[in-house]
PDB file of C-alpha atoms in Angstrom:
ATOM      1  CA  UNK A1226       0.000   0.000   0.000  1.00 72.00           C
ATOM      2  CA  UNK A1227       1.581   3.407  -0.875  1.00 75.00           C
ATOM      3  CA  UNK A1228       1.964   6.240   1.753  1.00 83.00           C
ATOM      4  CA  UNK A1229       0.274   8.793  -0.811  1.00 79.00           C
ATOM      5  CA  UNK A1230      -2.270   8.798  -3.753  1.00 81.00           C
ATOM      6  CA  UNK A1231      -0.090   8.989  -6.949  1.00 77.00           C
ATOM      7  CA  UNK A1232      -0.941  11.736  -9.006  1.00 84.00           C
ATOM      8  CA  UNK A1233      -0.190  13.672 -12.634  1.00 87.00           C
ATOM      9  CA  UNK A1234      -1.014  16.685 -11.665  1.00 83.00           C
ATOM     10  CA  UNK A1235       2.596  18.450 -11.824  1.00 82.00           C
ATOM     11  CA  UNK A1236       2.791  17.218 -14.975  1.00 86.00           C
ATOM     12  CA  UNK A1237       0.097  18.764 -16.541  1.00 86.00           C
ATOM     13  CA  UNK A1238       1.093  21.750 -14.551  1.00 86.00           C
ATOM     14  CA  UNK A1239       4.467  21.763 -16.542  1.00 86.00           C
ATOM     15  CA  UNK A1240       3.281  21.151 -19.586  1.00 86.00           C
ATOM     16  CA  UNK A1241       0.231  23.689 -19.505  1.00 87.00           C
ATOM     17  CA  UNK A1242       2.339  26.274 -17.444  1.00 86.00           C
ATOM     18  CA  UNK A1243      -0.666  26.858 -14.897  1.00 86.00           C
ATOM     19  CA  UNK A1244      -0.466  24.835 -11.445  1.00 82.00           C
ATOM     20  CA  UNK A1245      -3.648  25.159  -9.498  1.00 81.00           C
ATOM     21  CA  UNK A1246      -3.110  25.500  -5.905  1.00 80.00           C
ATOM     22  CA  UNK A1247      -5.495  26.471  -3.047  1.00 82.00           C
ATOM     23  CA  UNK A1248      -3.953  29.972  -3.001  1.00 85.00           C
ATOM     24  CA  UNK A1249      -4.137  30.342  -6.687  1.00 85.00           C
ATOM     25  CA  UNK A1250      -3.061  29.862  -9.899  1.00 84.00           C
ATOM     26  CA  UNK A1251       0.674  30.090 -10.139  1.00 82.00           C
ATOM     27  CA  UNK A1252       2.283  30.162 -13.936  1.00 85.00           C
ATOM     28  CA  UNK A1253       5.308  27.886 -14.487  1.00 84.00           C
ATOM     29  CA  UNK A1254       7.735  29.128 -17.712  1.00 86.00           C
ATOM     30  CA  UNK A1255       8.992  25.468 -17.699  1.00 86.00           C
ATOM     31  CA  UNK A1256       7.979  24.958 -21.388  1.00 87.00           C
ATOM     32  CA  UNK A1257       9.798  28.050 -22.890  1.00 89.00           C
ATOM     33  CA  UNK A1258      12.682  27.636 -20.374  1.00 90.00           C
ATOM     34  CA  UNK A1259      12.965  23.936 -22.411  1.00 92.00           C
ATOM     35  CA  UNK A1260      12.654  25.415 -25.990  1.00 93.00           C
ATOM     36  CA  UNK A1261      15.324  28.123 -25.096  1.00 93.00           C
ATOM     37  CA  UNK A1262      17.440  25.354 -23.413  1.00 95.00           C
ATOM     38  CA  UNK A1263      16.893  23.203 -26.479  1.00 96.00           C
ATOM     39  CA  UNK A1264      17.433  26.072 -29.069  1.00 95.00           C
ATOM     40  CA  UNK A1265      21.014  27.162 -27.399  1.00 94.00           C
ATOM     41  CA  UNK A1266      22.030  23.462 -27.308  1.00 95.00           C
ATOM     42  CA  UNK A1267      21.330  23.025 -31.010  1.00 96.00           C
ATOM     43  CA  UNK A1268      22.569  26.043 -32.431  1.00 96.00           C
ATOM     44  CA  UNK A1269      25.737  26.317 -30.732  1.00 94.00           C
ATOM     45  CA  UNK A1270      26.737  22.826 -31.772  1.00 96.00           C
ATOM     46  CA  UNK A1271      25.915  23.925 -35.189  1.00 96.00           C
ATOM     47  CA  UNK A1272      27.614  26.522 -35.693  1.00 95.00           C
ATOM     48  CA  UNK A1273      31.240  24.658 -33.740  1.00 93.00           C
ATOM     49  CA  UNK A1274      30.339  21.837 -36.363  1.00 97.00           C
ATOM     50  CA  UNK A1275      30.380  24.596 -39.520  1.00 97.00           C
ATOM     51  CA  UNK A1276      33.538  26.158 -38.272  1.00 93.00           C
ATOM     52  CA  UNK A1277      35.494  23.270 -36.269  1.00 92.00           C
ATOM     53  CA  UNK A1278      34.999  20.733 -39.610  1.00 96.00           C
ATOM     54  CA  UNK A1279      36.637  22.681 -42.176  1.00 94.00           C
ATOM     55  CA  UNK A1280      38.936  24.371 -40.033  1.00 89.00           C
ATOM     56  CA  UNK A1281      40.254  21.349 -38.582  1.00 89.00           C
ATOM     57  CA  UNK A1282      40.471  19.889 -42.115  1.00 92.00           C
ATOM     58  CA  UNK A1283      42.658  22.821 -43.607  1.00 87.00           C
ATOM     59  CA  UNK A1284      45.001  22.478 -40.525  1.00 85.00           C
ATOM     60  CA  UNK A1285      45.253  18.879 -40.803  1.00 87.00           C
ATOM     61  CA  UNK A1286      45.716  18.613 -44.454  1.00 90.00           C
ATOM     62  CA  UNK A1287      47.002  22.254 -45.778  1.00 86.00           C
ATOM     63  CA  UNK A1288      50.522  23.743 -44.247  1.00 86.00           C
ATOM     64  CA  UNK A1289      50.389  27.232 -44.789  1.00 85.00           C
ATOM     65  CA  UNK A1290      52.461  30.849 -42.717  1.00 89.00           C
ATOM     66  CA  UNK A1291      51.559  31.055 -39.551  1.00 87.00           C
ATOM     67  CA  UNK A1292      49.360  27.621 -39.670  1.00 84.00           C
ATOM     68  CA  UNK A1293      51.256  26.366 -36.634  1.00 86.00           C
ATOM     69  CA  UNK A1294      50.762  29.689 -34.589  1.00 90.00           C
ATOM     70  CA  UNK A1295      46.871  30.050 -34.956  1.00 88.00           C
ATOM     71  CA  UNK A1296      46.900  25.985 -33.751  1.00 84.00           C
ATOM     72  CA  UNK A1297      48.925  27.191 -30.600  1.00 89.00           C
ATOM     73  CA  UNK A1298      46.583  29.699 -29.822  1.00 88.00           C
ATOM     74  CA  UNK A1299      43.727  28.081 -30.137  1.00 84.00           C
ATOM     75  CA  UNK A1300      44.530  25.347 -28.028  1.00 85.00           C
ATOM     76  CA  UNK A1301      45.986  27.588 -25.316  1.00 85.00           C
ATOM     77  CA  UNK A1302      42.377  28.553 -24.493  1.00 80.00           C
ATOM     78  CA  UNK A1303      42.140  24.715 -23.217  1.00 82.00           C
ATOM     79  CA  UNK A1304      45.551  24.802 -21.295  1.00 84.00           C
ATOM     80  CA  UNK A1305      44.570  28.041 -19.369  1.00 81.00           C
ATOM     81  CA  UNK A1306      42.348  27.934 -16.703  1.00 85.00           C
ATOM     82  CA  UNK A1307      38.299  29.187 -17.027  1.00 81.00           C
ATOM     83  CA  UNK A1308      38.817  32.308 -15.273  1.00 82.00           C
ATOM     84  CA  UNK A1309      41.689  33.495 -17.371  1.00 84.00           C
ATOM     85  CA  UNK A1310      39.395  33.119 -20.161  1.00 80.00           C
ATOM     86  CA  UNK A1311      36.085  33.802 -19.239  1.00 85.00           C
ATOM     87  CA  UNK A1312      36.841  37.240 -17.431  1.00 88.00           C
ATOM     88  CA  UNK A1313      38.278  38.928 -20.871  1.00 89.00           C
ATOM     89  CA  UNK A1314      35.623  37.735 -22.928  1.00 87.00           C
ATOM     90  CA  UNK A1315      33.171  38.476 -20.243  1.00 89.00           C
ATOM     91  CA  UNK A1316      33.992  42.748 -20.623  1.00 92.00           C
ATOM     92  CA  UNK A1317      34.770  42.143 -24.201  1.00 92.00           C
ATOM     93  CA  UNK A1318      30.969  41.130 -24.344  1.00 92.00           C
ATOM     94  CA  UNK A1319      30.009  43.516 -22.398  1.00 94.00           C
ATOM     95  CA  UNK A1320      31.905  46.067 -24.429  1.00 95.00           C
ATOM     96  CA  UNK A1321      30.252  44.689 -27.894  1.00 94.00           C
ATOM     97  CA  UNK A1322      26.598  44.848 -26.277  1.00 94.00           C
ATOM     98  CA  UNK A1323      26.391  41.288 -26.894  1.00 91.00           C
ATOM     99  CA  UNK A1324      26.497  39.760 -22.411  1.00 90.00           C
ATOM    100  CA  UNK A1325      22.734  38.560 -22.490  1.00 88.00           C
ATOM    101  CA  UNK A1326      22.008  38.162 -26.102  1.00 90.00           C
ATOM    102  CA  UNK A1327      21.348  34.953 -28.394  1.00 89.00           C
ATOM    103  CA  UNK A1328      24.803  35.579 -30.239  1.00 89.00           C
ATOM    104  CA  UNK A1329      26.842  35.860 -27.611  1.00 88.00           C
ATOM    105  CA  UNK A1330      25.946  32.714 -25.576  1.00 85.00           C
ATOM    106  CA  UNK A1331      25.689  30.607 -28.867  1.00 85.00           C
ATOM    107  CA  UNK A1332      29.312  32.473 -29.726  1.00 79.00           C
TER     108      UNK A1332
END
């Protein structure tokens, strides 16, 4: 025997957006919080998949001036620590107009 009655009623909340409580109606952004989650997620791996792809393929497979520099600096930005990098970007955002915008969390 269970302890409590089962019930869907959160779901529907979540999916509807309105819970229905004895104090009132309380509205629940869960649905568009999921499409913006799901929209970020998809776009940024797009876009790293249209630039990564054929810029990993031209350093692979072309050696050109200055080939082996660009490689160094774009994998210092894994060797340095999160902070180092996130602070200058951060004001460089910031600076741009682009801290709490589409384009720069997909960038």
């Amino acid at each position: 025997q269970l302890i409590f009655e089962p019930t869907l009623a959160n779901y529907t909340a979540l999916i509807t957006g309105k819970l229905m409580t004895a104090a009132g109606t309380l509205d629940i952004a869960f649905m568009r919080n999921l499409w913006n989650s799901v929209f970020l997620s998809v776009t940024s791996v797009a876009v790293s998949l249209l630039l990564g792809v054929p810029a990993a393929y031209a350093f692979a497979r072309h050696k050109f001036r200055g080939s082996e520099d660009i490689a160094f600096t774009l994998l210092s930005f894994k060797f340095a620590p999160a902070l180092l990098v996130l602070l200058p970007l951060t004001l460089y955002f910031q600076k741009l107009g682009l801290a709490n915008t589409y384009i720069g969390l997909i960038w």
